[in-house]
Amino acid sequence: MSNTKVLPLLDAGDAVAACCPPLTERPFTAEEAETAARMFKALGDPVRLRLFSAVASHEGGEACVCDISDVGVSQPTVSHHLKKLKEAGLLSSERRGTWVYYRVEPSVLAAMGKLLTITPAAA
Amino acid sequence: MSNTKVLPLLDAGDAVAACCPPLTERPFTAEEAETAARMFKALGDPVRLRLFSAVASHEGGEACVCDISDVGVSQPTVSHHLKKLKEAGLLSSERRGTWVYYRVEPSVLAAMGKLLTITPAAA
């Protein structure tokens, strides 16, 4: 059991939500870029992106590994990618009985969407 | 001169604009995930993200390498990253005299923003 690494997950989401203006507003600082790039990188893999959309679009906005085994990779690989998405703050998780359920973090999606907003200066 | 590779640049932007529903709407197909992951991956590097925001926030929404040399990497490295962003369809470019000017593709930003929209089913 490694419950010592629970806190950074929420931090990652909060960090993006708080960190960054729209990309078109002003040049990012090094620190802002580090925070935001972590999220984009997590979605920059086709398998991970499919799994993320599988969780995000699943009933109730959450799913366990048992629900999303149809992307053509093994269950350990699915678990590995879900862990990566969790580490990047894009998913949170909760164990219920046998399974770990993953859920999208709407605040993080919203923050990433805000980054991609086009401000009048750049239009 | 390698003018034979000009067409795929616009294609990349069009591909994302046309390809993908919001991530929360339904699981992505393999093809959709390939297209969208390419864009996210391009923004998944801190230096590249800083350069992208430098171009995107520059006056008139465009900039040349000469305008954005203050991110702490060499000019060849800047050029390398701008080329990657261009290959991913996030920037277009135009040579004017000595310099190549890079410009954000608003349609691609808008398409990526749409991916991150939260649909009612997932809220």
PDB file of C-alpha atoms in Angstrom:
ATOM      1  CA  MET A   1       0.000   0.000   0.000  1.00  0.00           C
ATOM      2  CA  SER A   2       1.362   3.392  -0.885  1.00  0.00           C
ATOM      3  CA  ASN A   3      -1.142   5.892   0.456  1.00  0.00           C
ATOM      4  CA  THR A   4       1.598   8.467   0.900  1.00  0.00           C
ATOM      5  CA  LYS A   5       1.215   9.658  -2.708  1.00  0.00           C
ATOM      6  CA  VAL A   6      -2.433  10.664  -2.588  1.00  0.00           C
ATOM      7  CA  LEU A   7      -2.152  14.412  -2.110  1.00  0.00           C
ATOM      8  CA  PRO A   8      -0.272  15.406  -5.297  1.00  0.00           C
ATOM      9  CA  LEU A   9      -3.213  14.245  -7.450  1.00  0.00           C
ATOM     10  CA  LEU A  10      -5.565  17.000  -6.430  1.00  0.00           C
ATOM     11  CA  ASP A  11      -2.666  19.427  -6.409  1.00  0.00           C
ATOM     12  CA  ALA A  12      -2.034  18.779 -10.096  1.00  0.00           C
ATOM     13  CA  GLY A  13      -5.588  19.707 -11.021  1.00  0.00           C
ATOM     14  CA  ASP A  14      -5.610  22.739  -8.803  1.00  0.00           C
ATOM     15  CA  ALA A  15      -2.239  23.798 -10.190  1.00  0.00           C
ATOM     16  CA  VAL A  16      -3.519  23.926 -13.760  1.00  0.00           C
ATOM     17  CA  ALA A  17      -6.800  25.530 -12.774  1.00  0.00           C
ATOM     18  CA  ALA A  18      -4.887  28.257 -10.970  1.00  0.00           C
ATOM     19  CA  CYS A  19      -1.770  28.529 -13.053  1.00  0.00           C
ATOM     20  CA  CYS A  20      -2.286  29.644 -16.557  1.00  0.00           C
ATOM     21  CA  PRO A  21      -3.858  32.343 -18.682  1.00  0.00           C
ATOM     22  CA  PRO A  22      -5.067  31.597 -22.225  1.00  0.00           C
ATOM     23  CA  LEU A  23      -2.113  30.706 -24.464  1.00  0.00           C
ATOM     24  CA  THR A  24      -2.909  33.703 -26.664  1.00  0.00           C
ATOM     25  CA  GLU A  25      -2.855  36.248 -23.813  1.00  0.00           C
ATOM     26  CA  ARG A  26       0.873  36.555 -23.034  1.00  0.00           C
ATOM     27  CA  PRO A  27       3.998  34.361 -23.202  1.00  0.00           C
ATOM     28  CA  PHE A  28       3.944  31.647 -20.554  1.00  0.00           C
ATOM     29  CA  THR A  29       6.571  31.691 -17.831  1.00  0.00           C
ATOM     30  CA  ALA A  30       8.760  28.613 -17.430  1.00  0.00           C
ATOM     31  CA  GLU A  31       6.756  27.546 -14.389  1.00  0.00           C
ATOM     32  CA  GLU A  32       3.376  27.921 -16.089  1.00  0.00           C
ATOM     33  CA  ALA A  33       4.656  25.983 -19.091  1.00  0.00           C
ATOM     34  CA  GLU A  34       5.882  23.124 -16.878  1.00  0.00           C
ATOM     35  CA  THR A  35       2.471  22.798 -15.231  1.00  0.00           C
ATOM     36  CA  ALA A  36       0.404  22.993 -18.401  1.00  0.00           C
ATOM     37  CA  ALA A  37       2.730  20.838 -20.536  1.00  0.00           C
ATOM     38  CA  ARG A  38       2.308  17.987 -18.042  1.00  0.00           C
ATOM     39  CA  MET A  39      -1.414  17.851 -18.783  1.00  0.00           C
ATOM     40  CA  PHE A  40      -1.050  18.110 -22.534  1.00  0.00           C
ATOM     41  CA  LYS A  41       1.637  15.424 -22.506  1.00  0.00           C
ATOM     42  CA  ALA A  42      -0.672  13.063 -20.613  1.00  0.00           C
ATOM     43  CA  LEU A  43      -3.208  13.387 -23.463  1.00  0.00           C
ATOM     44  CA  GLY A  44      -0.495  13.173 -26.123  1.00  0.00           C
ATOM     45  CA  ASP A  45      -0.633   9.399 -26.439  1.00  0.00           C
ATOM     46  CA  PRO A  46      -3.365   7.795 -28.600  1.00  0.00           C
ATOM     47  CA  VAL A  47      -4.064   4.879 -26.239  1.00  0.00           C
ATOM     48  CA  ARG A  48      -4.167   7.161 -23.210  1.00  0.00           C
ATOM     49  CA  LEU A  49      -6.472   9.553 -25.033  1.00  0.00           C
ATOM     50  CA  ARG A  50      -8.858   6.711 -25.933  1.00  0.00           C
ATOM     51  CA  LEU A  51      -8.907   5.519 -22.335  1.00  0.00           C
ATOM     52  CA  PHE A  52      -9.470   9.039 -21.104  1.00  0.00           C
ATOM     53  CA  SER A  53     -12.425   9.546 -23.433  1.00  0.00           C
ATOM     54  CA  ALA A  54     -13.746   6.108 -22.420  1.00  0.00           C
ATOM     55  CA  VAL A  55     -13.754   7.169 -18.758  1.00  0.00           C
ATOM     56  CA  ALA A  56     -14.969  10.690 -19.476  1.00  0.00           C
ATOM     57  CA  SER A  57     -17.894   9.517 -21.584  1.00  0.00           C
ATOM     58  CA  HIS A  58     -18.855   6.560 -19.395  1.00  0.00           C
ATOM     59  CA  GLU A  59     -22.152   6.658 -17.514  1.00  0.00           C
ATOM     60  CA  GLY A  60     -21.832   8.987 -14.549  1.00  0.00           C
ATOM     61  CA  GLY A  61     -18.427  10.225 -15.727  1.00  0.00           C
ATOM     62  CA  GLU A  62     -16.578   7.360 -14.081  1.00  0.00           C
ATOM     63  CA  ALA A  63     -15.401   3.866 -14.962  1.00  0.00           C
ATOM     64  CA  CYS A  64     -13.273   1.011 -13.689  1.00  0.00           C
ATOM     65  CA  VAL A  65     -10.739  -0.975 -15.691  1.00  0.00           C
ATOM     66  CA  CYS A  66     -13.426  -3.632 -16.062  1.00  0.00           C
ATOM     67  CA  ASP A  67     -15.583  -1.155 -18.039  1.00  0.00           C
ATOM     68  CA  ILE A  68     -12.976  -0.081 -20.592  1.00  0.00           C
ATOM     69  CA  SER A  69     -11.103  -3.108 -21.817  1.00  0.00           C
ATOM     70  CA  ASP A  70     -11.957  -2.700 -25.502  1.00  0.00           C
ATOM     71  CA  VAL A  71      -9.144  -0.479 -26.751  1.00  0.00           C
ATOM     72  CA  GLY A  72      -6.950  -3.382 -27.829  1.00  0.00           C
ATOM     73  CA  VAL A  73      -4.372  -3.339 -25.045  1.00  0.00           C
ATOM     74  CA  SER A  74      -3.951  -5.631 -22.025  1.00  0.00           C
ATOM     75  CA  GLN A  75      -5.542  -4.828 -18.680  1.00  0.00           C
ATOM     76  CA  PRO A  76      -2.144  -4.103 -17.042  1.00  0.00           C
ATOM     77  CA  THR A  77      -1.479  -1.611 -19.851  1.00  0.00           C
ATOM     78  CA  VAL A  78      -4.876  -0.011 -19.273  1.00  0.00           C
ATOM     79  CA  SER A  79      -4.069   0.269 -15.557  1.00  0.00           C
ATOM     80  CA  HIS A  80      -0.661   1.765 -16.336  1.00  0.00           C
ATOM     81  CA  HIS A  81      -2.146   4.472 -18.559  1.00  0.00           C
ATOM     82  CA  LEU A  82      -4.933   5.273 -16.097  1.00  0.00           C
ATOM     83  CA  LYS A  83      -2.257   5.712 -13.421  1.00  0.00           C
ATOM     84  CA  LYS A  84      -0.397   8.148 -15.682  1.00  0.00           C
ATOM     85  CA  LEU A  85      -3.581  10.158 -16.247  1.00  0.00           C
ATOM     86  CA  LYS A  86      -4.143  10.197 -12.510  1.00  0.00           C
ATOM     87  CA  GLU A  87      -0.594  11.376 -11.840  1.00  0.00           C
ATOM     88  CA  ALA A  88      -1.159  14.202 -14.307  1.00  0.00           C
ATOM     89  CA  GLY A  89      -4.239  15.247 -12.331  1.00  0.00           C
ATOM     90  CA  LEU A  90      -6.686  14.457 -15.148  1.00  0.00           C
ATOM     91  CA  LEU A  91      -8.397  11.615 -13.313  1.00  0.00           C
ATOM     92  CA  SER A  92      -9.131  10.933  -9.679  1.00  0.00           C
ATOM     93  CA  SER A  93      -9.713   7.435  -8.345  1.00  0.00           C
ATOM     94  CA  GLU A  94     -11.544   5.627  -5.600  1.00  0.00           C
ATOM     95  CA  ARG A  95     -11.417   1.970  -4.626  1.00  0.00           C
ATOM     96  CA  ARG A  96     -14.790   0.246  -4.160  1.00  0.00           C
ATOM     97  CA  GLY A  97     -14.535  -3.417  -3.329  1.00  0.00           C
ATOM     98  CA  THR A  98     -12.504  -5.211  -5.973  1.00  0.00           C
ATOM     99  CA  TRP A  99     -12.221  -2.346  -8.437  1.00  0.00           C
ATOM    100  CA  VAL A 100     -10.695   1.079  -8.601  1.00  0.00           C
ATOM    101  CA  TYR A 101     -13.042   3.592 -10.204  1.00  0.00           C
ATOM    102  CA  TYR A 102     -11.642   6.487 -12.204  1.00  0.00           C
ATOM    103  CA  ARG A 103     -13.390   9.791 -12.692  1.00  0.00           C
ATOM    104  CA  VAL A 104     -12.588  12.839 -14.823  1.00  0.00           C
ATOM    105  CA  GLU A 105     -11.708  16.026 -13.029  1.00  0.00           C
ATOM    106  CA  PRO A 106     -14.061  18.567 -14.669  1.00  0.00           C
ATOM    107  CA  SER A 107     -12.087  21.479 -13.190  1.00  0.00           C
ATOM    108  CA  VAL A 108      -8.966  20.313 -15.005  1.00  0.00           C
ATOM    109  CA  LEU A 109     -10.753  19.881 -18.322  1.00  0.00           C
ATOM    110  CA  ALA A 110     -12.194  23.364 -17.892  1.00  0.00           C
ATOM    111  CA  ALA A 111      -8.761  24.794 -17.077  1.00  0.00           C
ATOM    112  CA  MET A 112      -7.218  23.182 -20.157  1.00  0.00           C
ATOM    113  CA  GLY A 113     -10.092  24.480 -22.253  1.00  0.00           C
ATOM    114  CA  LYS A 114      -9.428  27.964 -20.906  1.00  0.00           C
ATOM    115  CA  LEU A 115      -5.809  27.744 -22.062  1.00  0.00           C
ATOM    116  CA  LEU A 116      -7.028  27.209 -25.589  1.00  0.00           C
ATOM    117  CA  THR A 117      -9.400  30.167 -25.556  1.00  0.00           C
ATOM    118  CA  ILE A 118      -8.614  32.703 -28.222  1.00  0.00           C
ATOM    119  CA  THR A 119      -8.313  36.186 -26.739  1.00  0.00           C
ATOM    120  CA  PRO A 120      -9.233  39.221 -28.876  1.00  0.00           C
ATOM    121  CA  ALA A 121      -5.566  40.275 -29.271  1.00  0.00           C
ATOM    122  CA  ALA A 122      -4.755  37.129 -31.221  1.00  0.00           C
ATOM    123  CA  ALA A 123      -7.955  36.821 -33.225  1.00  0.00           C
TER     124      ALA A 123
ATOM    125  CA  MET B   1      14.306  23.108 -50.833  1.00  0.00           C
ATOM    126  CA  SER B   2      11.576  20.709 -49.824  1.00  0.00           C
ATOM    127  CA  ASN B   3       8.356  22.313 -50.966  1.00  0.00           C
ATOM    128  CA  THR B   4       6.822  18.877 -51.420  1.00  0.00           C
ATOM    129  CA  LYS B   5       5.807  18.751 -47.748  1.00  0.00           C
ATOM    130  CA  VAL B   6       3.656  21.894 -47.656  1.00  0.00           C
ATOM    131  CA  LEU B   7       0.192  20.360 -47.960  1.00  0.00           C
ATOM    132  CA  PRO B   8       0.089  18.197 -44.789  1.00  0.00           C
ATOM    133  CA  LEU B   9       0.308  21.303 -42.600  1.00  0.00           C
ATOM    134  CA  LEU B  10      -3.136  22.608 -43.381  1.00  0.00           C
ATOM    135  CA  ASP B  11      -4.422  19.040 -43.454  1.00  0.00           C
ATOM    136  CA  ALA B  12      -3.394  18.566 -39.829  1.00  0.00           C
ATOM    137  CA  GLY B  13      -5.460  21.527 -38.681  1.00  0.00           C
ATOM    138  CA  ASP B  14      -8.425  20.532 -40.789  1.00  0.00           C
ATOM    139  CA  ALA B  15      -8.129  16.962 -39.550  1.00  0.00           C
ATOM    140  CA  VAL B  16      -8.520  17.967 -35.912  1.00  0.00           C
ATOM    141  CA  ALA B  17     -11.227  20.507 -36.648  1.00  0.00           C
ATOM    142  CA  ALA B  18     -13.184  17.818 -38.461  1.00  0.00           C
ATOM    143  CA  CYS B  19     -12.227  14.726 -36.536  1.00  0.00           C
ATOM    144  CA  CYS B  20     -13.255  14.689 -32.974  1.00  0.00           C
ATOM    145  CA  PRO B  21     -16.223  15.099 -30.654  1.00  0.00           C
ATOM    146  CA  PRO B  22     -15.761  16.353 -27.085  1.00  0.00           C
ATOM    147  CA  LEU B  23     -13.756  13.821 -25.045  1.00  0.00           C
ATOM    148  CA  THR B  24     -16.715  13.434 -22.704  1.00  0.00           C
ATOM    149  CA  GLU B  25     -19.227  12.591 -25.450  1.00  0.00           C
ATOM    150  CA  ARG B  26     -18.243   9.033 -26.418  1.00  0.00           C
ATOM    151  CA  PRO B  27     -15.082   6.886 -26.500  1.00  0.00           C
ATOM    152  CA  PHE B  28     -12.702   8.002 -29.243  1.00  0.00           C
ATOM    153  CA  THR B  29     -11.971   5.630 -32.102  1.00  0.00           C
ATOM    154  CA  ALA B  30      -8.339   4.692 -32.723  1.00  0.00           C
ATOM    155  CA  GLU B  31      -8.213   7.055 -35.691  1.00  0.00           C
ATOM    156  CA  GLU B  32      -9.655  10.014 -33.792  1.00  0.00           C
ATOM    157  CA  ALA B  33      -7.245   9.396 -30.937  1.00  0.00           C
ATOM    158  CA  GLU B  34      -4.262   9.350 -33.330  1.00  0.00           C
ATOM    159  CA  THR B  35      -5.244  12.709 -34.790  1.00  0.00           C
ATOM    160  CA  ALA B  36      -5.991  14.456 -31.510  1.00  0.00           C
ATOM    161  CA  ALA B  37      -3.043  12.969 -29.591  1.00  0.00           C
ATOM    162  CA  ARG B  38      -0.671  14.467 -32.159  1.00  0.00           C
ATOM    163  CA  MET B  39      -1.805  17.971 -31.217  1.00  0.00           C
ATOM    164  CA  PHE B  40      -1.744  17.399 -27.483  1.00  0.00           C
ATOM    165  CA  LYS B  41       1.722  15.849 -27.764  1.00  0.00           C
ATOM    166  CA  ALA B  42       3.004  18.906 -29.608  1.00  0.00           C
ATOM    167  CA  LEU B  43       1.960  21.062 -26.632  1.00  0.00           C
ATOM    168  CA  GLY B  44       3.260  18.511 -24.118  1.00  0.00           C
ATOM    169  CA  ASP B  45       6.752  19.973 -23.955  1.00  0.00           C
ATOM    170  CA  PRO B  46       7.390  23.025 -21.706  1.00  0.00           C
ATOM    171  CA  VAL B  47       9.736  24.795 -24.128  1.00  0.00           C
ATOM    172  CA  ARG B  48       7.420  24.184 -27.050  1.00  0.00           C
ATOM    173  CA  LEU B  49       4.463  25.424 -25.035  1.00  0.00           C
ATOM    174  CA  ARG B  50       6.312  28.626 -24.101  1.00  0.00           C
ATOM    175  CA  LEU B  51       7.224  29.231 -27.737  1.00  0.00           C
ATOM    176  CA  PHE B  52       3.668  28.545 -28.810  1.00  0.00           C
ATOM    177  CA  SER B  53       2.282  31.051 -26.306  1.00  0.00           C
ATOM    178  CA  ALA B  54       4.972  33.536 -27.377  1.00  0.00           C
ATOM    179  CA  VAL B  55       3.790  33.301 -30.992  1.00  0.00           C
ATOM    180  CA  ALA B  56       0.103  33.156 -30.080  1.00  0.00           C
ATOM    181  CA  SER B  57       0.289  36.237 -27.858  1.00  0.00           C
ATOM    182  CA  HIS B  58       2.585  38.263 -30.121  1.00  0.00           C
ATOM    183  CA  GLU B  59       1.225  41.368 -31.808  1.00  0.00           C
ATOM    184  CA  GLY B  60      -1.008  40.350 -34.694  1.00  0.00           C
ATOM    185  CA  GLY B  61      -0.888  36.707 -33.647  1.00  0.00           C
ATOM    186  CA  GLU B  62       2.346  36.052 -35.512  1.00  0.00           C
ATOM    187  CA  ALA B  63       6.072  36.163 -34.817  1.00  0.00           C
ATOM    188  CA  CYS B  64       9.428  35.231 -36.312  1.00  0.00           C
ATOM    189  CA  VAL B  65      12.286  33.485 -34.532  1.00  0.00           C
ATOM    190  CA  CYS B  66      13.835  36.943 -34.104  1.00  0.00           C
ATOM    191  CA  ASP B  67      10.860  37.997 -31.933  1.00  0.00           C
ATOM    192  CA  ILE B  68      10.922  35.091 -29.483  1.00  0.00           C
ATOM    193  CA  SER B  69      14.481  34.397 -28.466  1.00  0.00           C
ATOM    194  CA  ASP B  70      13.986  34.901 -24.712  1.00  0.00           C
ATOM    195  CA  VAL B  71      12.985  31.427 -23.550  1.00  0.00           C
ATOM    196  CA  GLY B  72      16.546  30.394 -22.712  1.00  0.00           C
ATOM    197  CA  VAL B  73      17.254  28.064 -25.619  1.00  0.00           C
ATOM    198  CA  SER B  74      19.368  28.591 -28.741  1.00  0.00           C
ATOM    199  CA  GLN B  75      17.892  29.912 -31.969  1.00  0.00           C
ATOM    200  CA  PRO B  76      18.338  26.544 -33.746  1.00  0.00           C
ATOM    201  CA  THR B  77      16.391  24.921 -30.879  1.00  0.00           C
ATOM    202  CA  VAL B  78      13.658  27.561 -31.233  1.00  0.00           C
ATOM    203  CA  SER B  79      13.484  26.825 -34.962  1.00  0.00           C
ATOM    204  CA  HIS B  80      13.352  23.088 -34.308  1.00  0.00           C
ATOM    205  CA  HIS B  81      10.407  23.423 -31.926  1.00  0.00           C
ATOM    206  CA  LEU B  82       8.532  25.837 -34.196  1.00  0.00           C
ATOM    207  CA  LYS B  83       8.928  23.284 -36.989  1.00  0.00           C
ATOM    208  CA  LYS B  84       7.434  20.586 -34.753  1.00  0.00           C
ATOM    209  CA  LEU B  85       4.466  22.823 -33.931  1.00  0.00           C
ATOM    210  CA  LYS B  86       4.025  23.475 -37.629  1.00  0.00           C
ATOM    211  CA  GLU B  87       4.143  19.763 -38.445  1.00  0.00           C
ATOM    212  CA  ALA B  88       1.438  19.194 -35.829  1.00  0.00           C
ATOM    213  CA  GLY B  89      -0.750  21.768 -37.607  1.00  0.00           C
ATOM    214  CA  LEU B  90      -0.717  24.237 -34.698  1.00  0.00           C
ATOM    215  CA  LEU B  91       1.230  26.913 -36.552  1.00  0.00           C
ATOM    216  CA  SER B  92       1.407  27.968 -40.155  1.00  0.00           C
ATOM    217  CA  SER B  93       4.396  29.801 -41.589  1.00  0.00           C
ATOM    218  CA  GLU B  94       5.293  32.251 -44.318  1.00  0.00           C
ATOM    219  CA  ARG B  95       8.706  33.455 -45.441  1.00  0.00           C
ATOM    220  CA  ARG B  96       9.093  37.231 -45.771  1.00  0.00           C
ATOM    221  CA  GLY B  97      12.568  38.342 -46.785  1.00  0.00           C
ATOM    222  CA  THR B  98      15.104  36.974 -44.308  1.00  0.00           C
ATOM    223  CA  TRP B  99      12.657  35.634 -41.761  1.00  0.00           C
ATOM    224  CA  VAL B 100       9.994  32.966 -41.542  1.00  0.00           C
ATOM    225  CA  TYR B 101       6.903  34.214 -39.716  1.00  0.00           C
ATOM    226  CA  TYR B 102       4.805  31.805 -37.674  1.00  0.00           C
ATOM    227  CA  ARG B 103       1.131  32.242 -36.976  1.00  0.00           C
ATOM    228  CA  VAL B 104      -1.314  30.335 -34.775  1.00  0.00           C
ATOM    229  CA  GLU B 105      -4.080  28.436 -36.471  1.00  0.00           C
ATOM    230  CA  PRO B 106      -7.195  29.669 -34.624  1.00  0.00           C
ATOM    231  CA  SER B 107      -9.302  26.853 -36.096  1.00  0.00           C
ATOM    232  CA  VAL B 108      -7.002  24.275 -34.511  1.00  0.00           C
ATOM    233  CA  LEU B 109      -7.059  25.970 -31.105  1.00  0.00           C
ATOM    234  CA  ALA B 110     -10.837  26.112 -31.335  1.00  0.00           C
ATOM    235  CA  ALA B 111     -11.008  22.421 -32.284  1.00  0.00           C
ATOM    236  CA  MET B 112      -8.787  21.432 -29.356  1.00  0.00           C
ATOM    237  CA  GLY B 113     -10.884  23.597 -27.058  1.00  0.00           C
ATOM    238  CA  LYS B 114     -13.983  21.775 -28.309  1.00  0.00           C
ATOM    239  CA  LEU B 115     -12.420  18.426 -27.360  1.00  0.00           C
ATOM    240  CA  LEU B 116     -12.179  19.628 -23.781  1.00  0.00           C
ATOM    241  CA  THR B 117     -15.770  20.800 -23.591  1.00  0.00           C
ATOM    242  CA  ILE B 118     -17.733  19.069 -20.871  1.00  0.00           C
ATOM    243  CA  THR B 119     -20.938  17.634 -22.227  1.00  0.00           C
ATOM    244  CA  PRO B 120     -23.957  17.344 -19.921  1.00  0.00           C
ATOM    245  CA  ALA B 121     -23.663  13.524 -19.679  1.00  0.00           C
ATOM    246  CA  ALA B 122     -20.303  13.803 -17.931  1.00  0.00           C
ATOM    247  CA  ALA B 123     -21.023  16.824 -15.759  1.00  0.00           C
TER     248      ALA B 123
END
